[in-house]
mmCIF file of C-alpha atoms and ligand atoms in Angstrom:
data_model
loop_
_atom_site.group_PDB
_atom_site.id
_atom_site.type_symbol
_atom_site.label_atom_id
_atom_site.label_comp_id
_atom_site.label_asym_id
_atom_site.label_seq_id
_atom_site.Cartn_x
_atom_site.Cartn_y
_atom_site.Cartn_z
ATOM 1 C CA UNK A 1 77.964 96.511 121.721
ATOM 2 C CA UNK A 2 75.829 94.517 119.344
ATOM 3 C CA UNK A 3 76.837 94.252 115.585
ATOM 4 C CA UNK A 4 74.964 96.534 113.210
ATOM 5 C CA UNK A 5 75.050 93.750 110.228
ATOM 6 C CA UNK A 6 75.394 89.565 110.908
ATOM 7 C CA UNK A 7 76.506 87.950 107.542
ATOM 8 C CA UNK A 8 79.125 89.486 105.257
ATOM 9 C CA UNK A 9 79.452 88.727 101.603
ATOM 10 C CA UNK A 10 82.633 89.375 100.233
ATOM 11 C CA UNK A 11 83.896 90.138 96.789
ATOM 12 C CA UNK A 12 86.854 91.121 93.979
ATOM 13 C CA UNK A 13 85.552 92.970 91.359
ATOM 14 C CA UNK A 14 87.176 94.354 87.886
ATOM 15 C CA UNK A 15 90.648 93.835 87.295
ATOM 16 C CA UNK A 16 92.706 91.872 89.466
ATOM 17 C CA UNK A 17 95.642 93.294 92.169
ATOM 18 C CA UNK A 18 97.587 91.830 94.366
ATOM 19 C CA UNK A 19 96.804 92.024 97.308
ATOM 20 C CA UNK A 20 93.298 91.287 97.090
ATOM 21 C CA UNK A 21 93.432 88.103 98.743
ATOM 22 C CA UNK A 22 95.086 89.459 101.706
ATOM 23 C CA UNK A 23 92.233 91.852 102.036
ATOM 24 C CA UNK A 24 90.127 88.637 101.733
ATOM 25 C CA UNK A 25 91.607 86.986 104.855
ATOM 26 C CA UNK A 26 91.110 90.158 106.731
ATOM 27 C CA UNK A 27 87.694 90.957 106.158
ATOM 28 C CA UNK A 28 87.201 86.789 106.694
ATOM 29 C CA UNK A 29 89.161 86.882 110.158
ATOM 30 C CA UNK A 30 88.246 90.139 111.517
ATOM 31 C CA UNK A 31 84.248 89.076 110.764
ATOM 32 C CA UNK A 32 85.228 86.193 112.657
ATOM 33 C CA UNK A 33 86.718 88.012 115.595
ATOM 34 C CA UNK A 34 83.690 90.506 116.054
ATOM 35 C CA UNK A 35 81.020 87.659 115.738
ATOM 36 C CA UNK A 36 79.847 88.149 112.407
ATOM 37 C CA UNK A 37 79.490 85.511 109.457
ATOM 38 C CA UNK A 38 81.306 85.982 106.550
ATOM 39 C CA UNK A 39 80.628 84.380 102.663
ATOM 40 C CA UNK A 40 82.823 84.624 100.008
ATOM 41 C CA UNK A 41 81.353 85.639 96.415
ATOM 42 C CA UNK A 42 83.049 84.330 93.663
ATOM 43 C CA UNK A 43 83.446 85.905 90.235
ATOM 44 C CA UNK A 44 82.159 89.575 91.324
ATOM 45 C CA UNK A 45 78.533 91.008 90.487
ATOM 46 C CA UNK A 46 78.612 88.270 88.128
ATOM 47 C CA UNK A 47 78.143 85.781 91.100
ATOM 48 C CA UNK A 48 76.026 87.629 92.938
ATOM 49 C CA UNK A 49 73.456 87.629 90.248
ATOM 50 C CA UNK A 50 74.110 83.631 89.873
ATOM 51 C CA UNK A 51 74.421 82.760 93.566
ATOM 52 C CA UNK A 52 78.125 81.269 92.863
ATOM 53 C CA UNK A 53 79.327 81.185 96.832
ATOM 54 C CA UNK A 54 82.480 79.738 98.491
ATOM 55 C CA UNK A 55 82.371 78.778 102.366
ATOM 56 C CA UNK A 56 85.249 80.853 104.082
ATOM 57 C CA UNK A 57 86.099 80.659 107.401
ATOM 58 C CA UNK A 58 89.461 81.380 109.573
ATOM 59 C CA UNK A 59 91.434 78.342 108.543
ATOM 60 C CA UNK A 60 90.212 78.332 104.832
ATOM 61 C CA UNK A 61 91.798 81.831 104.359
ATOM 62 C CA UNK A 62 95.627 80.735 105.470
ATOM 63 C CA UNK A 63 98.357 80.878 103.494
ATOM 64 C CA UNK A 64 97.008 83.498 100.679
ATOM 65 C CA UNK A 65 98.469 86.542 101.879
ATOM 66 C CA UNK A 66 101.195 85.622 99.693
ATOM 67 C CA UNK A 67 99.527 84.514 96.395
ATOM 68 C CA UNK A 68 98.332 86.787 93.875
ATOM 69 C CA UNK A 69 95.355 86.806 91.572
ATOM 70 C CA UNK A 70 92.215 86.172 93.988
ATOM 71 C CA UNK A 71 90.960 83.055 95.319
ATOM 72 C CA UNK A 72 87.141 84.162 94.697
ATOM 73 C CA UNK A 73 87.868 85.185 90.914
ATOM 74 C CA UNK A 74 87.310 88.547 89.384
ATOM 75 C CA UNK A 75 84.840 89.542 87.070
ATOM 76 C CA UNK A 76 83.690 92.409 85.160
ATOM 77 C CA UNK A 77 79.338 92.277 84.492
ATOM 78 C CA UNK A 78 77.427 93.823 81.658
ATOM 79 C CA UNK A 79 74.462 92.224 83.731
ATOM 80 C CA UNK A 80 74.647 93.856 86.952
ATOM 81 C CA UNK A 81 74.711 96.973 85.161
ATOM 82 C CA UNK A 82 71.117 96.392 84.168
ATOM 83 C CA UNK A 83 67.704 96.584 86.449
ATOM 84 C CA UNK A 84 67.589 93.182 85.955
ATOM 85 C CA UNK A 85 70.719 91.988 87.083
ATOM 86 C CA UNK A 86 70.435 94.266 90.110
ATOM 87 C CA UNK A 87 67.557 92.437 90.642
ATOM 88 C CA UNK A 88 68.977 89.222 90.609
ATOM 89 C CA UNK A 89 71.873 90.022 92.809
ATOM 90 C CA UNK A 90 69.524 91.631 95.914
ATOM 91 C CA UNK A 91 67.425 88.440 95.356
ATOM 92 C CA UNK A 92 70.923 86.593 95.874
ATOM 93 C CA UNK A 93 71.515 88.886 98.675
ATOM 94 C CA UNK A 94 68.280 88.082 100.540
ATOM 95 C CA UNK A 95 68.338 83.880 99.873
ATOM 96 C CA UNK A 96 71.875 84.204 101.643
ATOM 97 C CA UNK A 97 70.523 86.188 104.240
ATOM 98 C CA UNK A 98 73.076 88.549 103.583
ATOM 99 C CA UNK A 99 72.729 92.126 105.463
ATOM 100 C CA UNK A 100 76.053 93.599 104.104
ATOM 101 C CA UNK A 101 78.724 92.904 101.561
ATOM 102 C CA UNK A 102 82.390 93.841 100.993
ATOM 103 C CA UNK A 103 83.697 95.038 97.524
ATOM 104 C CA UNK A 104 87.303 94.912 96.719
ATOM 105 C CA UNK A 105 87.933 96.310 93.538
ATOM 106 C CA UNK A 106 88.144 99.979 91.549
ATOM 107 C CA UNK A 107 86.046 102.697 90.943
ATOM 108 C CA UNK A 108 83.526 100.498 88.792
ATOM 109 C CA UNK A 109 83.290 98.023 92.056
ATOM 110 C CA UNK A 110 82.168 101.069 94.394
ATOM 111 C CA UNK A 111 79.456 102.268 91.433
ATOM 112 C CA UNK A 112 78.044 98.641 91.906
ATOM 113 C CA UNK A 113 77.763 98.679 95.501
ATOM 114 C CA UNK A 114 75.669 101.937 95.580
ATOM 115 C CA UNK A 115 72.569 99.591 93.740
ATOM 116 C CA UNK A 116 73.350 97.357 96.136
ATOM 117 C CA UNK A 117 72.941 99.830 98.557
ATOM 118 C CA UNK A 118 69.602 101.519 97.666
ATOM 119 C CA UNK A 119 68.272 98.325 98.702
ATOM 120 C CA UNK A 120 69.559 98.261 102.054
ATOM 121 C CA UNK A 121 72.038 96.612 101.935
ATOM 122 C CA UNK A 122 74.929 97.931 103.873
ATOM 123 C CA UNK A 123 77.869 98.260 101.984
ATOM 124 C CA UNK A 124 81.847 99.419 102.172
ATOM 125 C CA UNK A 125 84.404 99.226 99.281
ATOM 126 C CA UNK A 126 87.805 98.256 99.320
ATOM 127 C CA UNK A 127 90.178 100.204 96.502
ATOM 128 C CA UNK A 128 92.183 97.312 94.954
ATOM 129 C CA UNK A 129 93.902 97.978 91.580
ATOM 130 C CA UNK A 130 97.480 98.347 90.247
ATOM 131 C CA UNK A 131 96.432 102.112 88.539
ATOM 132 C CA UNK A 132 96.581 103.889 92.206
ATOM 133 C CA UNK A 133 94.138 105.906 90.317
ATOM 134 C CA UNK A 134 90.931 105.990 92.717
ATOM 135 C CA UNK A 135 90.968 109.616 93.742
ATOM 136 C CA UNK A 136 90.127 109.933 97.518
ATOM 137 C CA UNK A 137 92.592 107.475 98.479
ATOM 138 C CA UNK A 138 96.357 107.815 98.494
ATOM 139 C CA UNK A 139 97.338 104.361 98.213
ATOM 140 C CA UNK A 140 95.460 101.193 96.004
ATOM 141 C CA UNK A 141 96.343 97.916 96.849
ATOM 142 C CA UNK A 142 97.951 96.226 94.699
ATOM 143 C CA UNK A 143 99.875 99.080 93.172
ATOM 144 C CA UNK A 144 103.531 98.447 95.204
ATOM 145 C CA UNK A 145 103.727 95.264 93.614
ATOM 146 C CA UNK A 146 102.542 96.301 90.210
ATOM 147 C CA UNK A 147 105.693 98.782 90.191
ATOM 148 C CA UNK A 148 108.387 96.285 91.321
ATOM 149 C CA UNK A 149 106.903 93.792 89.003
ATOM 150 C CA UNK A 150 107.956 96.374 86.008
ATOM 151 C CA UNK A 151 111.267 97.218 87.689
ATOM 152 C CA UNK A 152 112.263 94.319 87.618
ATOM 153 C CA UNK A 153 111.733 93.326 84.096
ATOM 154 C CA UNK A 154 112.880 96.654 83.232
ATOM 155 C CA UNK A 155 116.014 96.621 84.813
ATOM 156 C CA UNK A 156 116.462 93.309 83.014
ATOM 157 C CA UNK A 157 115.650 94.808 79.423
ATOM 158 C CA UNK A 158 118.658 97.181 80.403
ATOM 159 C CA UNK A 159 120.783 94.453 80.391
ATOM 160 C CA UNK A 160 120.164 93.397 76.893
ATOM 161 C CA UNK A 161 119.519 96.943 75.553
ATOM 162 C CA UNK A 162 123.001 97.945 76.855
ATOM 163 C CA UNK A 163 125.028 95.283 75.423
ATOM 164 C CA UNK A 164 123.080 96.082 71.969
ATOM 165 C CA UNK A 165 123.494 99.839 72.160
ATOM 166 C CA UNK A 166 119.913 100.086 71.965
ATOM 167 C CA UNK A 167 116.732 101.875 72.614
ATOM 168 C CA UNK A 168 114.200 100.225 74.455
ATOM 169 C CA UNK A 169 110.446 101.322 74.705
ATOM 170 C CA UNK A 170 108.340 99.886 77.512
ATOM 171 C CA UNK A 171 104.338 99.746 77.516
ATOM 172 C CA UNK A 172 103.251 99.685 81.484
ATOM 173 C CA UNK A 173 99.699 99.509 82.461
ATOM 174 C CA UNK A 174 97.749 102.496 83.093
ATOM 175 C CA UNK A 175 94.577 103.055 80.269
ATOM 176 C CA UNK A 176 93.737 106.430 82.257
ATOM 177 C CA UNK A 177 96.275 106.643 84.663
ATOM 178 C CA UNK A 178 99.738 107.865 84.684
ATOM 179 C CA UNK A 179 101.244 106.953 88.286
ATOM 180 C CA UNK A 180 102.651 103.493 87.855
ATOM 181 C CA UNK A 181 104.657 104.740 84.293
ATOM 182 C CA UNK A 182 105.447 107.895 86.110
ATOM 183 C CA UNK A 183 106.814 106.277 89.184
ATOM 184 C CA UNK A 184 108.712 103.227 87.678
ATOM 185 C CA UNK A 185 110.527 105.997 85.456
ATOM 186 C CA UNK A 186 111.772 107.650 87.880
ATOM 187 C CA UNK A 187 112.844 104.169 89.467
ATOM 188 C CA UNK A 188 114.635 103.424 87.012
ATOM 189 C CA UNK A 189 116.035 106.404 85.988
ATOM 190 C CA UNK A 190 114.219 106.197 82.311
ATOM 191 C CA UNK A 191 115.535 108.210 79.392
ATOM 192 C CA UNK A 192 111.881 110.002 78.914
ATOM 193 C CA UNK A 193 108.676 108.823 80.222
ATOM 194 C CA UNK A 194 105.548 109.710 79.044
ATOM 195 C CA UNK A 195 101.725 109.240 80.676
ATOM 196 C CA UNK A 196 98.145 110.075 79.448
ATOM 197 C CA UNK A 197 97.708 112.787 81.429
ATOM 198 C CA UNK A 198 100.315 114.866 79.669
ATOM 199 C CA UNK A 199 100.061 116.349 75.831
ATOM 200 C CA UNK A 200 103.062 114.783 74.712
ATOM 201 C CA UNK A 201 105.597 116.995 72.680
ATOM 202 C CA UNK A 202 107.984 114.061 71.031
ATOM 203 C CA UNK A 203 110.579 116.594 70.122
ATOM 204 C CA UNK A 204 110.510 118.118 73.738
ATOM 205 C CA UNK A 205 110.052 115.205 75.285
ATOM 206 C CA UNK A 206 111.405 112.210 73.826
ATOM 207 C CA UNK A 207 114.105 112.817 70.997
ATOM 208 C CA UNK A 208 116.010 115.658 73.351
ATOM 209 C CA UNK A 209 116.350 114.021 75.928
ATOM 210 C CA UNK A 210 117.813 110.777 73.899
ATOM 211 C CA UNK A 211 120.017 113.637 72.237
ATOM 212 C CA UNK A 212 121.144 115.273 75.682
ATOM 213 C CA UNK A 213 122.109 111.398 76.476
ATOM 214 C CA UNK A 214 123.879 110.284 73.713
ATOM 215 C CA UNK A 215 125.945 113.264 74.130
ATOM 216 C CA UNK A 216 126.706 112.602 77.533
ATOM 217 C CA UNK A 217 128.120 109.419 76.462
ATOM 218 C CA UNK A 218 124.712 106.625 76.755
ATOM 219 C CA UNK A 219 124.446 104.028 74.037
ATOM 220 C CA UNK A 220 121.354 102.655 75.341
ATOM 221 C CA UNK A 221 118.143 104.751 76.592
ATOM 222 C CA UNK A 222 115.144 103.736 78.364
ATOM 223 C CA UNK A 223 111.567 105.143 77.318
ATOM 224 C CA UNK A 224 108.492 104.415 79.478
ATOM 225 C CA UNK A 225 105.464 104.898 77.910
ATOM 226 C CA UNK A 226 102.027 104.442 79.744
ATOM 227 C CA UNK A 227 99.475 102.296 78.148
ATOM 228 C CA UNK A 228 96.636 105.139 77.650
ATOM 229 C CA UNK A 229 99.167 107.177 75.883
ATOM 230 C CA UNK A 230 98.981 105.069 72.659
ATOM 231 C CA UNK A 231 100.955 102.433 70.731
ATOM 232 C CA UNK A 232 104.450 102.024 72.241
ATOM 233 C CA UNK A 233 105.154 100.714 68.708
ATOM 234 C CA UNK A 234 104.509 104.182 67.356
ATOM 235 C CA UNK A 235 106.327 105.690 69.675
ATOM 236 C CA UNK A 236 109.106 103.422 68.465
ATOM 237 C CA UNK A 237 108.518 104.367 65.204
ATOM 238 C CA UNK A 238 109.205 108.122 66.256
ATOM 239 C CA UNK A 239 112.052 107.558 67.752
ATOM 240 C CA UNK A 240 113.601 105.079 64.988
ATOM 241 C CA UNK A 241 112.771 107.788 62.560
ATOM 242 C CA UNK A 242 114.492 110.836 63.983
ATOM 243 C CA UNK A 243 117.445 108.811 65.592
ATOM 244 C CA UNK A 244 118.098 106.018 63.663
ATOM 245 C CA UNK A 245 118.564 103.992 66.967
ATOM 246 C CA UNK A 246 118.160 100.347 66.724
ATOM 247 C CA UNK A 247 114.541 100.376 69.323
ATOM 248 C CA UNK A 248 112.815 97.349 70.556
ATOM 249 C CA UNK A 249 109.436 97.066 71.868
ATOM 250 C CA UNK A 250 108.209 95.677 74.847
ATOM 251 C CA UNK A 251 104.700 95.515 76.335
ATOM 252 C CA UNK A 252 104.665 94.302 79.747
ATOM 253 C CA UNK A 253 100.774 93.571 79.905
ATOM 254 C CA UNK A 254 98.919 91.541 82.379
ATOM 255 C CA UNK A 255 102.301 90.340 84.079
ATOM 256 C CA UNK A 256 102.426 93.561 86.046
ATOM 257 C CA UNK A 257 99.096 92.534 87.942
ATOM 258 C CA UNK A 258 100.428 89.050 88.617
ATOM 259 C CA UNK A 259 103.258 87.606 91.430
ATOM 260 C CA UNK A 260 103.458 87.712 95.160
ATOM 261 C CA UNK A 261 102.034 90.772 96.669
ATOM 262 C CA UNK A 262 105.191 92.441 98.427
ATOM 263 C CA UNK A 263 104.675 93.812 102.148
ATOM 264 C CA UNK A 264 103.165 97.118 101.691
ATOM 265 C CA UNK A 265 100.628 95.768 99.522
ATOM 266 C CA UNK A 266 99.380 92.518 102.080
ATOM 267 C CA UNK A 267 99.643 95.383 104.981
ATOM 268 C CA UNK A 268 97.346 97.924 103.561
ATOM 269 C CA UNK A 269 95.106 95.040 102.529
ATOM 270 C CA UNK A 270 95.402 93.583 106.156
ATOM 271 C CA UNK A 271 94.091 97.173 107.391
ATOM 272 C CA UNK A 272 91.833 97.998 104.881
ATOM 273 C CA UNK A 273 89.880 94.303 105.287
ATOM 274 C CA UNK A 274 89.713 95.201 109.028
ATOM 275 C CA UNK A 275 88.481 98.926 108.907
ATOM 276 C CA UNK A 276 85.859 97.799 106.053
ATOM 277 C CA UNK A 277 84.149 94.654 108.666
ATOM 278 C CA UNK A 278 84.880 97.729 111.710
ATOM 279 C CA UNK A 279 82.528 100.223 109.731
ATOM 280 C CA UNK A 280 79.831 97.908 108.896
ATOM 281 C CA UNK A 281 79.981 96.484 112.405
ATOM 282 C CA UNK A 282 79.297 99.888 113.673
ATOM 283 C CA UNK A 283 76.216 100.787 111.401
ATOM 284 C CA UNK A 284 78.131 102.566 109.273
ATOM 285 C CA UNK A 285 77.390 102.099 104.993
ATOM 286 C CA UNK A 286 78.207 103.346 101.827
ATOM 287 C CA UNK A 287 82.070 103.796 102.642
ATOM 288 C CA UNK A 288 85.301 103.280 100.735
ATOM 289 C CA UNK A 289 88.486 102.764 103.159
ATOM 290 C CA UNK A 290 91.002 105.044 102.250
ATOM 291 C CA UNK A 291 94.603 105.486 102.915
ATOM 292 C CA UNK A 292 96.021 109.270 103.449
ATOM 293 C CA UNK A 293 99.186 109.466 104.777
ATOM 294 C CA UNK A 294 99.972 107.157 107.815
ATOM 295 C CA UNK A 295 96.066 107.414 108.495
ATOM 296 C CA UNK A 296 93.018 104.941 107.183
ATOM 297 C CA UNK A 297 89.789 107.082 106.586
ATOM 298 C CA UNK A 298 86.789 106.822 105.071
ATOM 299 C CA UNK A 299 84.493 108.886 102.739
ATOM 300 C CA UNK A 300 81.233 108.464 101.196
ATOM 301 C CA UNK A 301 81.114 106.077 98.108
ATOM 302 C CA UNK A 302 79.304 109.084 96.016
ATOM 303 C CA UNK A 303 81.261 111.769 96.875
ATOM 304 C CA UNK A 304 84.369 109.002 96.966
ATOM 305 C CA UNK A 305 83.569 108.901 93.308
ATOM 306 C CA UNK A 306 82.586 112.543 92.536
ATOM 307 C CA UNK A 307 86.695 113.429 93.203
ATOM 308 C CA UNK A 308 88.885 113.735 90.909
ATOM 309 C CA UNK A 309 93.088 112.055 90.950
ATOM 310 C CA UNK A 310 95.377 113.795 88.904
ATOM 311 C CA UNK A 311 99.150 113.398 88.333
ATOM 312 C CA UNK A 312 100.988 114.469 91.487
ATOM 313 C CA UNK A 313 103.005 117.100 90.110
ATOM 314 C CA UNK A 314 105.644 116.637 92.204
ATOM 315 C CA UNK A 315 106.551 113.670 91.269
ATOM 316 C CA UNK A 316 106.053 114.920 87.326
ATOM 317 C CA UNK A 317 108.218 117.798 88.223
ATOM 318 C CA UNK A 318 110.857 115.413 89.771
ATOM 319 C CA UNK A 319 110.705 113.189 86.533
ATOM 320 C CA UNK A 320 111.454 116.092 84.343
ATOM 321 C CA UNK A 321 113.860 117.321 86.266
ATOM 322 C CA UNK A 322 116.036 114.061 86.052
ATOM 323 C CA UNK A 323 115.378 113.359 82.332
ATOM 324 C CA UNK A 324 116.173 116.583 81.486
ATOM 325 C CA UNK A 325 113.224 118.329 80.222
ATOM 326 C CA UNK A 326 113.808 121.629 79.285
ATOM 327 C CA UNK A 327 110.233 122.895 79.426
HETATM 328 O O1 LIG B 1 92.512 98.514 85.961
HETATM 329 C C1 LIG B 1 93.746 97.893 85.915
HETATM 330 C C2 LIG B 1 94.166 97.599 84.508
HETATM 331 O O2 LIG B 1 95.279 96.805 84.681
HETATM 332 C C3 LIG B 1 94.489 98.780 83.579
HETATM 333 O O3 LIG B 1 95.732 99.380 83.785
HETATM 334 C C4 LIG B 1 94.383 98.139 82.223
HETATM 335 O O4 LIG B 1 94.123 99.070 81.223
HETATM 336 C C5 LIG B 1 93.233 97.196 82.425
HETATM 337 O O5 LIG B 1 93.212 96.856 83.798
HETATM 338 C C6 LIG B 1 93.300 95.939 81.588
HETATM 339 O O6 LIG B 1 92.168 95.177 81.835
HETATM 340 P P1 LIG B 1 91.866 93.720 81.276
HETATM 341 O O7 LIG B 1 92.389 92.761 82.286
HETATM 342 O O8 LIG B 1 90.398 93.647 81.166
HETATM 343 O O9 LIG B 1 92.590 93.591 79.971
#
């Protein structure tokens, strides 16, 4: 059957995951495999609007399943969210010759290809970020690796905090998003964790549960506090002030999007990059690949965007239940 699109531009868009450049080799290879051309776009909407291209082609895209960051750059344009810049990138879009385009990125990404779209241009997005927080999809890229990356620092701050009988508060990523604090407490069997999503009770929620452990015998405790939740240093303050525990801050930052993507995360990129070029190959547009369950899916970019992702509440439940919560 012929191809419904013949030239591919492809994309990373917002903040970084990785991941995102095994996505990149799939989408490059599987174009290649069905016949279609692919071109990579560097630096997001910003290069579209400035024509900043990189030739990619099947040997070009080895060995960066295992890197992180991207290889085409990430952006995040003020322009492209004017008339103008929209403007600019469809001109881009037409020089090229391109008929569709591939956007790896978050929610912001997918809002960007619907311009792009209402000037038919066919386009599918790719959820890549660390927050697992785009709603119609069970699983972000990027987001395995994210939570080992904290693990493992955390389970190193344990260490230290241990042999200082102290209290340790750790900032994770997450401005909106709960999941990644949520599920690194729980795998590392944090003291208390708290998210955004939650009205936090510091009483209830913090100083108990250090109280329940400290009488259990702990000298050291473990508090995981989500980035969107607020400072970690007042939080530290809290606890310093009710407790008198000796507490140390640390905010892990940017180095929880960096490192070698682990398996899952180059897997579901391998997939997603192939089911994104398979949709547009078939005629298909305005798509985000999605992950539920075992299964890849895809939905509508407007109504993608139009659902909502909450806390799973099991998982909440579960952390309560093994810090001790009484609710
Ligand atoms: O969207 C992923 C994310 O890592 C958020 O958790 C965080 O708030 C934000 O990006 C930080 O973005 P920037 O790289 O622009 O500081």
């Amino acid at each position: 059957m012929e191809n419904a699109v013949h030239r591919i531009g492809v994309f990373t868009s917002g903040g970084d995951a990785p991941g995102m450049n095994a996505a990149i080799r799939s989408v490059v290879r599987t174009s290649q495999h069905m016949g279609i051309e692919c071109v990579g776009i560097q630096r997001g909407y910003h290069g579209l609007i400035n024509g900043d291209i990189a030739k990619l082609d099947f040997e070009s895209v080895s060995d960066i399943t295992r890197r992180g960051g991207t290889i085409l750059y990430s952006a995040r344009s003020e322009e492209f969210k004017t008339e103008e810049g929209q403007k600019k990138a469809i001109a881009t879009c037409k020089l090229l010759g391109l008929d569709a385009v591939v956007g790896i990125g978050g929610d912001g990404t997918f809002n960007g290809l619907l311009a792009l779209a209402k000037h038919g241009i066919s386009v599918v997005g790719i959820p890549g970020t660390i927050d697992n927080d785009i709603a119609c999809t069970s699983y972000t890229i990027g987001y395995d690796t994210a939570c080992n990356t904290a693990l493992e620092s955390i389970d190193r701050l344990r260490d230290t905090m241990q042999a200082h009988e102290r209290c340790s508060v750790v900032e994770v990523m997450g401005h909106r998003a709960g999941h990644l604090a949520l599920n690194v407490g729980i795998s590392c069997g944090a003291t208390a964790v708290l998210v955004p999503e939650k009205k936090v009770d510091y009483e209830r929620d913090v100083i108990e549960p250090i109280r329940r452990a400290r009488l259990g015998g702990r000298t050291h405790f473990m508090i995981i506090v989500a980035e969107g939740v607020g400072s970690a240093y007042q939080v530290a303050e809290k606890i310093m002030e009710a407790t008198s525990l000796d507490t140390r801050v640390t905010v892990l930052g940017h180095v929880q999007r960096g490192g070698s993507p682990t398996a899952r995360d180059r897997t579901v990129a391998a997939y997603m990059g192939y089911e994104a070029v398979r949709l547009l190959a078939a005629g298909k547009t305005c798509r985000v690949v999605a992950l539920q369950g075992d299964t890849y899916v895809d939905y509508d970019i407007t109504e993608a965007l139009s659902m909502k992702k909450g806390l799973d509440e099991q998982t909440y439940t579960l952390m309560r239940a093994l810090t001790g919560v009484q609710e």
